[in-house]
Short mmCIF file of C-alpha atoms in Angstrom, two decimals:
data_model
loop_
_atom_site.label_atom_id
_atom_site.label_comp_id
_atom_site.label_asym_id
_atom_site.label_seq_id
_atom_site.Cartn_x
_atom_site.Cartn_y
_atom_site.Cartn_z
CA MET U 240 54.18 174.06 148.47
CA ILE U 241 54.79 170.77 146.70
CA THR U 242 56.21 168.03 148.84
CA LEU U 243 57.58 164.64 147.95
CA ALA U 244 54.43 163.05 149.39
CA HIS U 245 52.29 164.82 146.74
CA LEU U 246 54.32 163.15 144.02
CA GLN U 247 54.29 159.78 145.69
CA VAL U 248 50.50 159.84 146.05
CA LEU U 249 50.06 160.91 142.42
CA SER U 250 52.42 158.18 141.29
CA ALA U 251 50.62 155.55 143.37
CA ALA U 252 47.23 156.66 142.01
CA LEU U 253 48.40 156.55 138.40
CA PHE U 254 49.97 153.15 138.96
CA CYS U 255 46.74 151.78 140.40
CA VAL U 256 44.68 153.16 137.50
CA GLY U 257 47.05 151.37 135.15
CA LEU U 258 46.85 148.21 137.23
CA TYR U 259 43.06 148.23 136.98
CA GLY U 260 43.38 148.59 133.22
CA VAL U 261 45.76 145.67 132.96
CA LEU U 262 43.58 143.42 135.11
CA ALA U 263 40.11 144.36 133.88
CA ARG U 264 40.34 145.04 130.15
CA ARG U 265 40.30 142.38 127.46
CA ASN U 266 41.71 144.19 124.49
CA ALA U 267 45.47 143.64 124.24
CA VAL U 268 46.09 147.16 122.87
CA LEU U 269 44.30 148.69 125.87
CA ILE U 270 46.35 146.53 128.21
CA LEU U 271 49.47 147.88 126.52
CA LEU U 272 48.26 151.47 127.04
CA ALA U 273 47.61 150.71 130.72
CA ILE U 274 51.17 149.36 131.04
CA GLU U 275 52.39 152.68 129.63
CA LEU U 276 50.47 154.45 132.41
CA MET U 277 52.20 152.29 135.00
CA LEU U 278 55.63 153.02 133.51
CA ASN U 279 54.85 156.73 133.67
CA ALA U 280 53.86 156.41 137.30
CA VAL U 281 57.28 154.92 138.02
CA ASN U 282 58.93 157.76 136.12
CA ILE U 283 57.08 160.37 138.19
CA ASN U 284 58.42 158.71 141.32
CA LEU U 285 61.99 158.59 139.99
CA ILE U 286 62.00 162.23 138.97
CA GLY U 287 60.32 163.29 142.19
CA PHE U 288 63.06 161.66 144.21
CA ALA U 289 65.71 163.15 141.92
CA ALA U 290 64.28 166.62 142.45
CA PHE U 291 63.71 166.41 146.20
CA VAL U 292 66.36 164.09 147.62
CA ASP U 293 69.27 163.52 145.29
CA HIS U 294 70.76 166.96 144.74
CA GLU U 295 74.23 165.71 143.83
CA GLN U 296 73.78 163.21 141.04
CA PHE U 297 70.14 163.42 139.90
CA VAL U 298 70.32 159.70 139.12
CA GLY U 299 66.53 159.53 138.93
CA GLN U 300 66.48 161.60 135.75
CA VAL U 301 68.97 159.30 134.04
CA LEU U 302 67.00 156.23 135.11
CA ALA U 303 63.81 157.83 133.78
CA ILE U 304 65.50 158.22 130.39
CA PHE U 305 66.25 154.51 130.39
CA VAL U 306 62.68 153.67 131.38
CA ILE U 307 61.37 155.76 128.47
CA THR U 308 63.78 153.99 126.09
CA VAL U 309 62.67 150.54 127.23
CA ALA U 310 59.01 151.63 127.02
CA ALA U 311 59.51 152.73 123.41
CA ALA U 312 61.14 149.42 122.50
CA GLU U 313 58.38 147.54 124.30
CA VAL U 314 55.56 149.34 122.50
CA GLY U 315 57.16 148.81 119.09
CA LEU U 316 57.68 145.10 119.63
CA ALA U 317 54.35 144.47 121.34
CA LEU U 318 52.40 146.17 118.56
CA ALA U 319 54.26 144.12 115.95
CA VAL U 320 53.34 140.96 117.84
CA LEU U 321 49.72 142.12 118.04
CA LEU U 322 49.61 142.81 114.30
CA ARG U 323 50.94 139.32 113.68
CA LEU U 324 48.37 137.81 116.03
CA TYR U 325 45.57 139.78 114.43
CA ARG U 326 46.64 138.50 111.04
CA SER U 327 46.67 134.88 112.11
CA ARG U 328 43.80 134.81 114.65
CA ALA U 329 41.70 137.85 113.59
CA SER U 330 41.44 138.98 117.20
CA VAL U 331 43.50 140.75 119.83
CA ARG U 332 41.30 139.85 122.76
CA VAL U 333 43.49 138.29 125.41
CA ASP U 334 40.80 135.71 126.18
CA ASP U 335 41.21 134.25 122.70
CA LEU U 336 44.96 133.93 123.01
CA ASN U 337 45.15 130.69 124.93
CA MET U 338 47.21 128.61 122.52
CA LEU U 339 49.81 127.85 125.16
CA LYS U 340 47.23 126.46 127.56
CA TRP U 341 46.64 122.71 127.72
CA MET F 43 48.24 178.27 147.05
CA THR F 44 51.49 178.94 145.30
CA PRO F 45 51.56 179.02 141.50
CA SER F 46 53.71 175.90 141.35
CA LEU F 47 51.25 174.01 143.52
CA PHE F 48 48.42 175.15 141.27
CA LEU F 49 50.34 173.94 138.21
CA PHE F 50 51.04 170.66 139.97
CA TYR F 51 47.35 170.10 140.69
CA ALA F 52 46.37 171.02 137.14
CA ALA F 53 48.91 168.61 135.67
CA SER F 54 47.86 165.91 138.14
CA ALA F 55 44.22 166.32 137.18
CA LEU F 56 45.14 166.00 133.50
CA THR F 57 47.30 162.95 134.22
CA LEU F 58 44.76 161.09 136.34
CA GLY F 59 41.79 162.13 134.19
CA GLY F 60 43.56 160.93 131.08
CA GLY F 61 44.50 157.70 132.83
CA MET F 62 40.89 157.06 133.86
CA GLY F 63 39.89 157.80 130.27
CA VAL F 64 42.30 155.15 129.00
CA VAL F 65 40.92 152.56 131.38
CA ALA F 66 37.24 153.45 131.18
CA THR F 67 36.51 154.29 127.57
CA ARG F 68 34.63 152.09 125.12
CA ASN F 69 36.38 153.39 122.04
CA VAL F 70 40.03 152.46 121.51
CA VAL F 71 40.83 155.63 119.59
CA TYR F 72 39.55 157.70 122.52
CA ALA F 73 41.73 155.54 124.76
CA ALA F 74 44.81 156.43 122.71
CA LEU F 75 43.91 160.13 122.79
CA SER F 76 43.29 159.98 126.55
CA LEU F 77 46.70 158.38 126.90
CA LEU F 78 48.13 161.35 125.00
CA ALA F 79 46.42 163.78 127.42
CA SER F 80 47.69 161.81 130.38
CA LEU F 81 51.25 161.76 129.07
CA MET F 82 51.17 165.51 128.45
CA GLY F 83 50.06 165.92 132.06
CA VAL F 84 53.08 163.88 133.13
CA ALA F 85 55.27 166.19 131.02
CA GLY F 86 53.76 169.12 132.94
CA ILE F 87 54.71 167.44 136.20
CA TYR F 88 58.28 167.03 134.94
CA LEU F 89 58.32 170.77 134.23
CA VAL F 90 57.15 171.53 137.77
CA LEU F 91 60.03 169.35 138.99
CA PHE F 92 62.58 171.25 136.85
CA ALA F 93 63.23 168.29 134.57
CA GLU F 94 62.93 170.24 131.31
CA PHE F 95 64.89 167.75 129.24
CA LEU F 96 62.66 164.90 130.34
CA ALA F 97 59.53 166.93 129.66
CA LEU F 98 60.80 167.46 126.12
CA VAL F 99 61.65 163.77 125.71
CA GLN F 100 58.21 162.87 127.06
CA VAL F 101 56.44 165.09 124.51
CA LEU F 102 58.61 163.91 121.61
CA ILE F 103 58.72 160.18 122.32
CA TYR F 104 55.36 159.56 123.92
CA GLY F 105 53.32 162.24 122.22
CA GLY F 106 55.12 162.08 118.91
CA ALA F 107 56.05 158.44 118.51
CA ILE F 108 54.26 156.05 120.82
CA VAL F 109 50.73 157.43 120.49
CA ILE F 110 51.09 157.60 116.70
CA VAL F 111 52.32 154.00 116.56
CA VAL F 112 49.40 152.91 118.74
CA LEU F 113 46.94 154.74 116.48
CA PHE F 114 48.43 153.01 113.43
CA ALA F 115 48.15 149.65 115.14
CA LEU F 116 44.52 150.40 116.00
CA MET F 117 43.75 151.18 112.38
CA LEU F 118 45.51 148.05 111.15
CA THR F 119 43.71 145.79 113.60
CA ARG F 120 40.28 147.40 113.02
CA LEU F 121 38.99 147.29 116.55
CA ARG F 122 35.68 148.97 117.02
CA GLU F 123 33.73 147.14 119.68
CA LEU F 124 34.89 147.15 123.24
CA GLY F 125 32.74 146.71 126.22
CA GLY F 126 33.23 149.37 128.82
CA PRO F 127 35.50 149.14 131.85
CA MET F 128 33.43 146.29 133.21
CA GLU F 129 33.69 143.99 130.21
CA HIS F 130 35.71 141.37 132.05
CA ARG F 131 33.92 139.26 134.63
CA GLN F 132 36.81 139.68 137.06
CA TRP F 133 36.47 143.47 137.15
CA PRO F 134 35.38 143.64 140.81
CA LEU F 135 38.52 141.71 141.73
CA ALA F 136 40.59 144.08 139.63
CA LEU F 137 38.95 147.06 141.33
CA VAL F 138 39.58 145.63 144.79
CA GLY F 139 43.17 144.85 143.83
CA ALA F 140 43.86 148.32 142.47
CA LEU F 141 42.18 150.15 145.38
CA GLY F 142 43.84 147.85 147.88
CA LEU F 143 47.26 148.49 146.39
CA PHE F 144 46.56 152.22 146.48
CA ALA F 145 45.53 151.99 150.13
CA VAL F 146 48.70 150.07 150.99
CA LEU F 147 50.90 152.53 149.10
CA ALA F 148 49.16 155.56 150.63
CA ALA F 149 49.55 154.10 154.12
CA ALA F 150 53.22 153.39 153.41
CA ILE F 151 53.75 156.94 152.15
CA ALA F 152 51.97 158.40 155.18
CA ARG F 153 53.97 156.33 157.64
CA THR F 154 57.39 156.53 156.05
CA GLY F 155 59.76 159.08 157.45
CA VAL F 156 60.55 160.79 154.19
CA PRO F 157 62.36 163.98 155.06
CA GLN F 158 59.74 166.70 154.68
CA GLY F 159 60.23 170.28 153.67
CA LEU F 160 63.02 169.54 151.21
CA GLU F 161 63.73 172.06 148.53
CA ARG F 162 63.01 170.85 145.05
CA MET F 163 65.82 171.44 142.62
CA GLY F 164 66.66 170.41 139.10
CA PRO F 165 70.04 169.93 137.49
CA PRO F 166 71.06 171.94 134.45
CA VAL F 167 70.45 169.92 131.31
CA ALA F 168 74.19 169.92 130.60
CA LYS F 169 74.77 168.06 133.82
CA VAL F 170 72.30 165.32 132.92
CA GLY F 171 73.95 164.98 129.52
CA ALA F 172 77.45 164.84 130.96
CA SER F 173 76.49 162.18 133.47
CA LEU F 174 74.65 160.21 130.78
CA PHE F 175 77.74 160.09 128.57
CA SER F 176 80.35 159.53 131.29
CA GLN F 177 79.03 157.68 134.33
CA TRP F 178 76.17 156.01 132.47
CA ALA F 179 77.87 155.47 129.11
CA VAL F 180 77.77 151.67 129.13
CA PRO F 181 74.07 151.38 130.07
CA PHE F 182 73.36 154.05 127.49
CA GLU F 183 75.06 151.99 124.76
CA ALA F 184 73.22 148.89 125.95
CA ALA F 185 69.94 150.81 125.67
CA SER F 186 70.76 151.84 122.10
CA VAL F 187 71.52 148.22 121.19
CA LEU F 188 68.20 147.25 122.79
CA LEU F 189 66.37 149.80 120.66
CA LEU F 190 68.11 148.53 117.51
CA VAL F 191 67.21 144.93 118.31
CA ALA F 192 63.60 145.89 119.06
CA LEU F 193 63.42 147.82 115.77
CA ILE F 194 64.71 144.89 113.73
CA GLY F 195 62.48 142.47 115.62
CA ALA F 196 59.41 144.62 115.05
CA ILE F 197 60.13 144.81 111.30
CA VAL F 198 60.66 141.06 111.06
CA LEU F 199 57.49 140.32 113.00
CA ALA F 200 55.22 142.77 111.22
CA ARG F 201 56.47 141.99 107.73
CA PRO F 202 53.78 140.38 105.61
CA GLY F 203 54.33 136.86 104.38
CA GLY F 204 56.90 134.58 105.87
CA ARG F 205 56.20 131.48 107.87
CA ASP F 206 53.52 131.47 110.52
#
């Protein structure tokens, strides 16, 4: 039988996989994909709580819809920024993007 | 093992395996396809939790839109290379950080008094829709404005020419 703890552990594991990706990869597109993993981990948690705890309102499902919307907007914008960067710097490695450092 | 538990484990394996693939691969296109597998696993988990509408949204938006956009971006930025998961010199720190966070979260989950043995239930889709357009109408409109702004911003940014 599935319990809430199953979902919480899965969500935590997926979040940590994404965290490793964000911290350890250098390619900006891969970092973006890892952020998507982390957002999905949050969504699993929200929907798990909606299904197990909140039997009146199911607020978690509505919040998950908003998270998916914001994730879509984020990917679109971030990829446009990366295209722009690639055009002007010929690289999307985050190590090369240190123009704001002094 | 009940069938739903079996489905949950299968979807979890797909989700976590895909996630590891995203983080560990050397080829960016494989990373995008692993992300697709992982997101489909998440959709399976939504189905186990009776969130059919969200499973559908997950397949359509993530599988249909986001992965395709990422693949286009990969082709336009011509990335081949990639070191493996240990390309960055701070990878041991990242590994310690990720495992440490997981340990903390697992300990918190184990020690928290979440009510156990709850039934899992899902709302009918109509109920989600009604609540989205009544109780959550204003945030919903704000989200649509956000999407519109992001769309226009992405077009302006990615347009060729213009000032740098």
